[in-house]
């Protein structure tokens, strides 16, 4: 690969904006504070962006990148925000699939496939535009949730009905993430929207059930 510093810097800047948008969204869905964690979180988001860049450009493994990103978000929430590992897994998966649904809708409604997967992968500025638009929607939804004081409980880790629930949810998550990697091979925005929406709905419903658990 011929090294292009302009492309690399552009990718890092806009991916950081996108990463902060995802973080704001996932934290506000579960009523965690965002701004107090921005500084420390930038370290892991930078690592996330570096692995994303090299996996895409050097190894052509773009379908693996989102799965690794989810796992790095789990690390971020556990190490920086001090969430229990199980809670960080649920928060990461919910936030990431809501973000993925938003981004897929943007791709789907854009006329003439202007921001299709093939376009954003071959035309850098289109990728930056998609990341920026997605981040704007992420921050907007996070701000609305914060303003209206809406969101789910923070103590997911402590609201388990049986000792096997954590294992079952973890296995379900792994299965969905593996399917996630496969779905990304399909260049179809409608399929992406349906899958991401259903995946997000499953975990949002789980969070709701935990919210109503006495």
mmCIF file of C-alpha atoms in Angstrom:
data_model
loop_
_atom_site.group_PDB
_atom_site.id
_atom_site.type_symbol
_atom_site.label_atom_id
_atom_site.label_comp_id
_atom_site.label_asym_id
_atom_site.label_seq_id
_atom_site.Cartn_x
_atom_site.Cartn_y
_atom_site.Cartn_z
ATOM 1 C CA UNK A 1 0.000 0.000 0.000
ATOM 2 C CA UNK A 2 1.317 3.448 -0.951
ATOM 3 C CA UNK A 3 1.311 5.559 2.200
ATOM 4 C CA UNK A 4 -0.927 8.630 2.051
ATOM 5 C CA UNK A 5 -0.583 10.934 5.045
ATOM 6 C CA UNK A 6 -3.521 13.124 4.027
ATOM 7 C CA UNK A 7 -5.844 10.110 3.845
ATOM 8 C CA UNK A 8 -4.477 8.718 7.107
ATOM 9 C CA UNK A 9 -4.941 11.981 9.009
ATOM 10 C CA UNK A 10 -8.405 12.469 7.521
ATOM 11 C CA UNK A 11 -9.386 8.948 8.521
ATOM 12 C CA UNK A 12 -8.111 9.409 12.082
ATOM 13 C CA UNK A 13 -9.837 12.790 12.568
ATOM 14 C CA UNK A 14 -13.255 11.768 11.243
ATOM 15 C CA UNK A 15 -13.116 8.334 12.858
ATOM 16 C CA UNK A 16 -12.447 10.039 16.189
ATOM 17 C CA UNK A 17 -15.499 12.255 15.689
ATOM 18 C CA UNK A 18 -17.544 9.172 14.830
ATOM 19 C CA UNK A 19 -16.142 7.231 17.806
ATOM 20 C CA UNK A 20 -17.039 10.028 20.233
ATOM 21 C CA UNK A 21 -20.537 10.109 18.757
ATOM 22 C CA UNK A 22 -20.942 6.362 19.337
ATOM 23 C CA UNK A 23 -19.636 6.707 22.901
ATOM 24 C CA UNK A 24 -22.017 9.593 23.664
ATOM 25 C CA UNK A 25 -24.937 7.599 22.296
ATOM 26 C CA UNK A 26 -24.220 4.392 24.204
ATOM 27 C CA UNK A 27 -23.577 6.216 27.476
ATOM 28 C CA UNK A 28 -26.713 8.352 27.273
ATOM 29 C CA UNK A 29 -28.923 5.359 26.449
ATOM 30 C CA UNK A 30 -27.922 4.064 29.893
ATOM 31 C CA UNK A 31 -27.817 7.432 31.705
ATOM 32 C CA UNK A 32 -24.039 7.621 32.143
ATOM 33 C CA UNK A 33 -22.191 10.937 31.964
ATOM 34 C CA UNK A 34 -20.299 11.591 28.730
ATOM 35 C CA UNK A 35 -18.122 14.703 29.011
ATOM 36 C CA UNK A 36 -16.285 13.647 32.160
ATOM 37 C CA UNK A 37 -14.936 10.584 30.282
ATOM 38 C CA UNK A 38 -13.990 12.190 26.941
ATOM 39 C CA UNK A 39 -10.288 12.767 27.687
ATOM 40 C CA UNK A 40 -9.340 9.255 28.862
ATOM 41 C CA UNK A 41 -11.608 7.673 26.242
ATOM 42 C CA UNK A 42 -9.680 9.325 23.407
ATOM 43 C CA UNK A 43 -6.743 6.972 24.058
ATOM 44 C CA UNK A 44 -8.757 3.823 23.364
ATOM 45 C CA UNK A 45 -10.677 5.486 20.519
ATOM 46 C CA UNK A 46 -7.318 6.343 18.906
ATOM 47 C CA UNK A 47 -6.203 2.696 19.256
ATOM 48 C CA UNK A 48 -9.543 1.656 17.806
ATOM 49 C CA UNK A 49 -9.045 3.932 14.796
ATOM 50 C CA UNK A 50 -5.490 2.706 14.188
ATOM 51 C CA UNK A 51 -6.510 -0.962 14.134
ATOM 52 C CA UNK A 52 -9.447 -0.050 11.902
ATOM 53 C CA UNK A 53 -7.226 1.779 9.421
ATOM 54 C CA UNK A 54 -4.614 -0.954 9.120
ATOM 55 C CA UNK A 55 -7.106 -3.826 9.000
ATOM 56 C CA UNK A 56 -8.982 -2.066 6.184
ATOM 57 C CA UNK A 57 -6.024 -0.780 4.187
ATOM 58 C CA UNK A 58 -3.284 -3.344 4.807
ATOM 59 C CA UNK A 59 -5.241 -6.582 5.223
ATOM 60 C CA UNK A 60 -8.614 -5.858 3.522
ATOM 61 C CA UNK A 61 -10.488 -7.088 6.594
ATOM 62 C CA UNK A 62 -13.088 -4.332 6.781
ATOM 63 C CA UNK A 63 -15.846 -6.780 7.815
ATOM 64 C CA UNK A 64 -13.891 -7.732 10.951
ATOM 65 C CA UNK A 65 -13.318 -4.122 12.061
ATOM 66 C CA UNK A 66 -16.771 -3.432 13.615
ATOM 67 C CA UNK A 67 -16.616 -6.620 15.691
ATOM 68 C CA UNK A 68 -13.224 -5.592 17.084
ATOM 69 C CA UNK A 69 -14.590 -2.086 17.697
ATOM 70 C CA UNK A 70 -17.379 -3.480 19.867
ATOM 71 C CA UNK A 71 -14.823 -5.427 21.922
ATOM 72 C CA UNK A 72 -12.657 -2.305 22.286
ATOM 73 C CA UNK A 73 -15.698 -0.350 23.457
ATOM 74 C CA UNK A 74 -16.210 -3.058 26.089
ATOM 75 C CA UNK A 75 -12.582 -2.482 27.160
ATOM 76 C CA UNK A 76 -13.129 1.296 27.176
ATOM 77 C CA UNK A 77 -16.246 1.116 29.345
ATOM 78 C CA UNK A 78 -14.618 -1.357 31.727
ATOM 79 C CA UNK A 79 -11.240 0.390 32.063
ATOM 80 C CA UNK A 80 -12.204 4.062 31.806
ATOM 81 C CA UNK A 81 -15.761 4.256 33.103
ATOM 82 C CA UNK A 82 -15.333 1.372 35.562
ATOM 83 C CA UNK A 83 -18.416 -0.574 34.486
ATOM 84 C CA UNK A 84 -18.634 -4.267 35.393
ATOM 85 C CA UNK A 85 -17.649 -6.377 32.380
ATOM 86 C CA UNK A 86 -21.164 -7.757 31.830
ATOM 87 C CA UNK A 87 -22.766 -4.307 31.942
ATOM 88 C CA UNK A 88 -20.120 -2.895 29.583
ATOM 89 C CA UNK A 89 -20.868 -5.711 27.128
ATOM 90 C CA UNK A 90 -24.598 -4.886 27.054
ATOM 91 C CA UNK A 91 -24.026 -1.111 26.858
ATOM 92 C CA UNK A 92 -21.470 -1.507 24.043
ATOM 93 C CA UNK A 93 -23.628 -3.830 21.973
ATOM 94 C CA UNK A 94 -26.794 -1.731 22.372
ATOM 95 C CA UNK A 95 -24.996 1.531 21.576
ATOM 96 C CA UNK A 96 -23.089 0.106 18.616
ATOM 97 C CA UNK A 97 -26.125 -1.481 16.988
ATOM 98 C CA UNK A 98 -28.195 1.685 17.437
ATOM 99 C CA UNK A 99 -25.322 3.592 15.788
ATOM 100 C CA UNK A 100 -25.113 0.981 12.996
ATOM 101 C CA UNK A 101 -28.860 1.283 12.394
ATOM 102 C CA UNK A 102 -28.596 5.081 12.144
ATOM 103 C CA UNK A 103 -25.677 4.856 9.727
ATOM 104 C CA UNK A 104 -27.412 2.221 7.595
ATOM 105 C CA UNK A 105 -30.529 4.400 7.366
ATOM 106 C CA UNK A 106 -28.380 7.339 6.211
ATOM 107 C CA UNK A 107 -26.801 5.119 3.554
ATOM 108 C CA UNK A 108 -30.193 3.770 2.533
ATOM 109 C CA UNK A 109 -31.921 7.152 2.107
ATOM 110 C CA UNK A 110 -29.058 8.816 0.253
ATOM 111 C CA UNK A 111 -30.049 9.184 -3.431
ATOM 112 C CA UNK A 112 -28.138 7.467 -6.237
ATOM 113 C CA UNK A 113 -26.140 5.312 -3.793
ATOM 114 C CA UNK A 114 -24.012 8.378 -3.071
ATOM 115 C CA UNK A 115 -22.933 7.025 0.319
ATOM 116 C CA UNK A 116 -23.120 3.311 -0.452
ATOM 117 C CA UNK A 117 -20.541 0.967 1.081
ATOM 118 C CA UNK A 118 -18.605 0.689 -2.168
ATOM 119 C CA UNK A 119 -18.566 4.479 -2.559
ATOM 120 C CA UNK A 120 -17.347 5.309 0.946
ATOM 121 C CA UNK A 121 -14.651 2.639 0.679
ATOM 122 C CA UNK A 122 -13.242 4.022 -2.578
ATOM 123 C CA UNK A 123 -13.883 7.778 -2.241
ATOM 124 C CA UNK A 124 -12.382 9.050 1.047
ATOM 125 C CA UNK A 125 -14.376 12.286 1.346
ATOM 126 C CA UNK A 126 -17.649 10.349 1.061
ATOM 127 C CA UNK A 127 -16.546 8.204 3.975
ATOM 128 C CA UNK A 128 -15.764 11.348 5.982
ATOM 129 C CA UNK A 129 -19.179 12.777 5.100
ATOM 130 C CA UNK A 130 -20.939 9.592 6.239
ATOM 131 C CA UNK A 131 -18.987 9.548 9.508
ATOM 132 C CA UNK A 132 -19.799 13.214 10.148
ATOM 133 C CA UNK A 133 -23.516 12.814 9.421
ATOM 134 C CA UNK A 134 -23.705 9.739 11.640
ATOM 135 C CA UNK A 135 -21.892 11.535 14.475
ATOM 136 C CA UNK A 136 -24.291 14.496 14.199
ATOM 137 C CA UNK A 137 -27.282 12.175 14.601
ATOM 138 C CA UNK A 138 -25.560 10.295 17.442
ATOM 139 C CA UNK A 139 -24.846 13.498 19.364
ATOM 140 C CA UNK A 140 -28.347 14.817 18.635
ATOM 141 C CA UNK A 141 -30.033 11.675 20.006
ATOM 142 C CA UNK A 142 -27.680 11.624 23.010
ATOM 143 C CA UNK A 143 -28.508 15.294 23.723
ATOM 144 C CA UNK A 144 -32.245 14.634 23.486
ATOM 145 C CA UNK A 145 -31.967 11.673 25.862
ATOM 146 C CA UNK A 146 -29.940 13.803 28.276
ATOM 147 C CA UNK A 147 -32.345 16.760 28.054
ATOM 148 C CA UNK A 148 -35.430 14.593 28.597
ATOM 149 C CA UNK A 149 -33.636 12.497 31.243
ATOM 150 C CA UNK A 150 -34.484 9.311 29.390
ATOM 151 C CA UNK A 151 -32.474 6.106 29.536
ATOM 152 C CA UNK A 152 -32.118 2.711 31.140
ATOM 153 C CA UNK A 153 -30.690 1.594 34.456
ATOM 154 C CA UNK A 154 -26.972 1.556 35.187
ATOM 155 C CA UNK A 155 -26.920 -1.563 37.374
ATOM 156 C CA UNK A 156 -27.557 -4.223 34.710
ATOM 157 C CA UNK A 157 -24.823 -6.319 36.249
ATOM 158 C CA UNK A 158 -26.784 -6.722 39.492
ATOM 159 C CA UNK A 159 -30.198 -7.566 38.027
ATOM 160 C CA UNK A 160 -29.825 -11.155 36.933
ATOM 161 C CA UNK A 161 -32.704 -13.555 37.461
ATOM 162 C CA UNK A 162 -30.623 -16.742 37.400
ATOM 163 C CA UNK A 163 -26.980 -17.723 37.519
ATOM 164 C CA UNK A 164 -27.019 -18.794 33.866
ATOM 165 C CA UNK A 165 -28.452 -15.530 32.533
ATOM 166 C CA UNK A 166 -25.075 -13.838 32.157
ATOM 167 C CA UNK A 167 -23.683 -16.816 30.222
ATOM 168 C CA UNK A 168 -26.738 -16.998 27.949
ATOM 169 C CA UNK A 169 -26.623 -13.269 27.155
ATOM 170 C CA UNK A 170 -22.875 -13.470 26.494
ATOM 171 C CA UNK A 171 -23.350 -16.411 24.084
ATOM 172 C CA UNK A 172 -26.184 -14.554 22.350
ATOM 173 C CA UNK A 173 -23.919 -11.532 21.985
ATOM 174 C CA UNK A 174 -21.110 -13.603 20.490
ATOM 175 C CA UNK A 175 -23.554 -15.191 18.029
ATOM 176 C CA UNK A 176 -24.922 -11.799 16.965
ATOM 177 C CA UNK A 177 -21.420 -10.337 16.558
ATOM 178 C CA UNK A 178 -20.357 -13.271 14.371
ATOM 179 C CA UNK A 179 -23.468 -12.775 12.243
ATOM 180 C CA UNK A 180 -22.666 -9.063 12.211
ATOM 181 C CA UNK A 181 -19.289 -9.725 10.589
ATOM 182 C CA UNK A 182 -20.917 -11.907 7.943
ATOM 183 C CA UNK A 183 -23.746 -9.444 7.215
ATOM 184 C CA UNK A 184 -21.188 -6.730 6.454
ATOM 185 C CA UNK A 185 -20.060 -8.783 3.456
ATOM 186 C CA UNK A 186 -23.481 -8.141 1.918
ATOM 187 C CA UNK A 187 -23.556 -4.769 0.149
ATOM 188 C CA UNK A 188 -27.227 -4.089 0.811
ATOM 189 C CA UNK A 189 -28.363 -1.197 3.019
ATOM 190 C CA UNK A 190 -31.860 -2.659 3.551
ATOM 191 C CA UNK A 191 -30.469 -5.934 4.899
ATOM 192 C CA UNK A 192 -28.105 -3.974 7.154
ATOM 193 C CA UNK A 193 -30.951 -1.829 8.503
ATOM 194 C CA UNK A 194 -33.127 -4.859 9.248
ATOM 195 C CA UNK A 195 -30.322 -6.800 10.960
ATOM 196 C CA UNK A 196 -28.988 -3.859 13.015
ATOM 197 C CA UNK A 197 -32.485 -2.788 14.034
ATOM 198 C CA UNK A 198 -33.459 -6.292 15.179
ATOM 199 C CA UNK A 199 -30.146 -6.746 17.040
ATOM 200 C CA UNK A 200 -30.527 -3.370 18.784
ATOM 201 C CA UNK A 201 -34.164 -4.179 19.601
ATOM 202 C CA UNK A 202 -33.225 -7.487 21.226
ATOM 203 C CA UNK A 203 -30.787 -5.841 23.625
ATOM 204 C CA UNK A 204 -32.979 -2.785 24.227
ATOM 205 C CA UNK A 205 -35.798 -5.149 25.183
ATOM 206 C CA UNK A 206 -33.414 -6.978 27.509
ATOM 207 C CA UNK A 207 -32.421 -3.652 29.096
ATOM 208 C CA UNK A 208 -36.109 -2.749 29.474
ATOM 209 C CA UNK A 209 -36.846 -6.066 31.211
ATOM 210 C CA UNK A 210 -33.968 -5.425 33.581
ATOM 211 C CA UNK A 211 -35.301 -1.916 34.169
ATOM 212 C CA UNK A 212 -38.640 -3.338 35.332
ATOM 213 C CA UNK A 213 -37.102 -6.115 37.439
ATOM 214 C CA UNK A 214 -37.827 -5.606 41.126
#
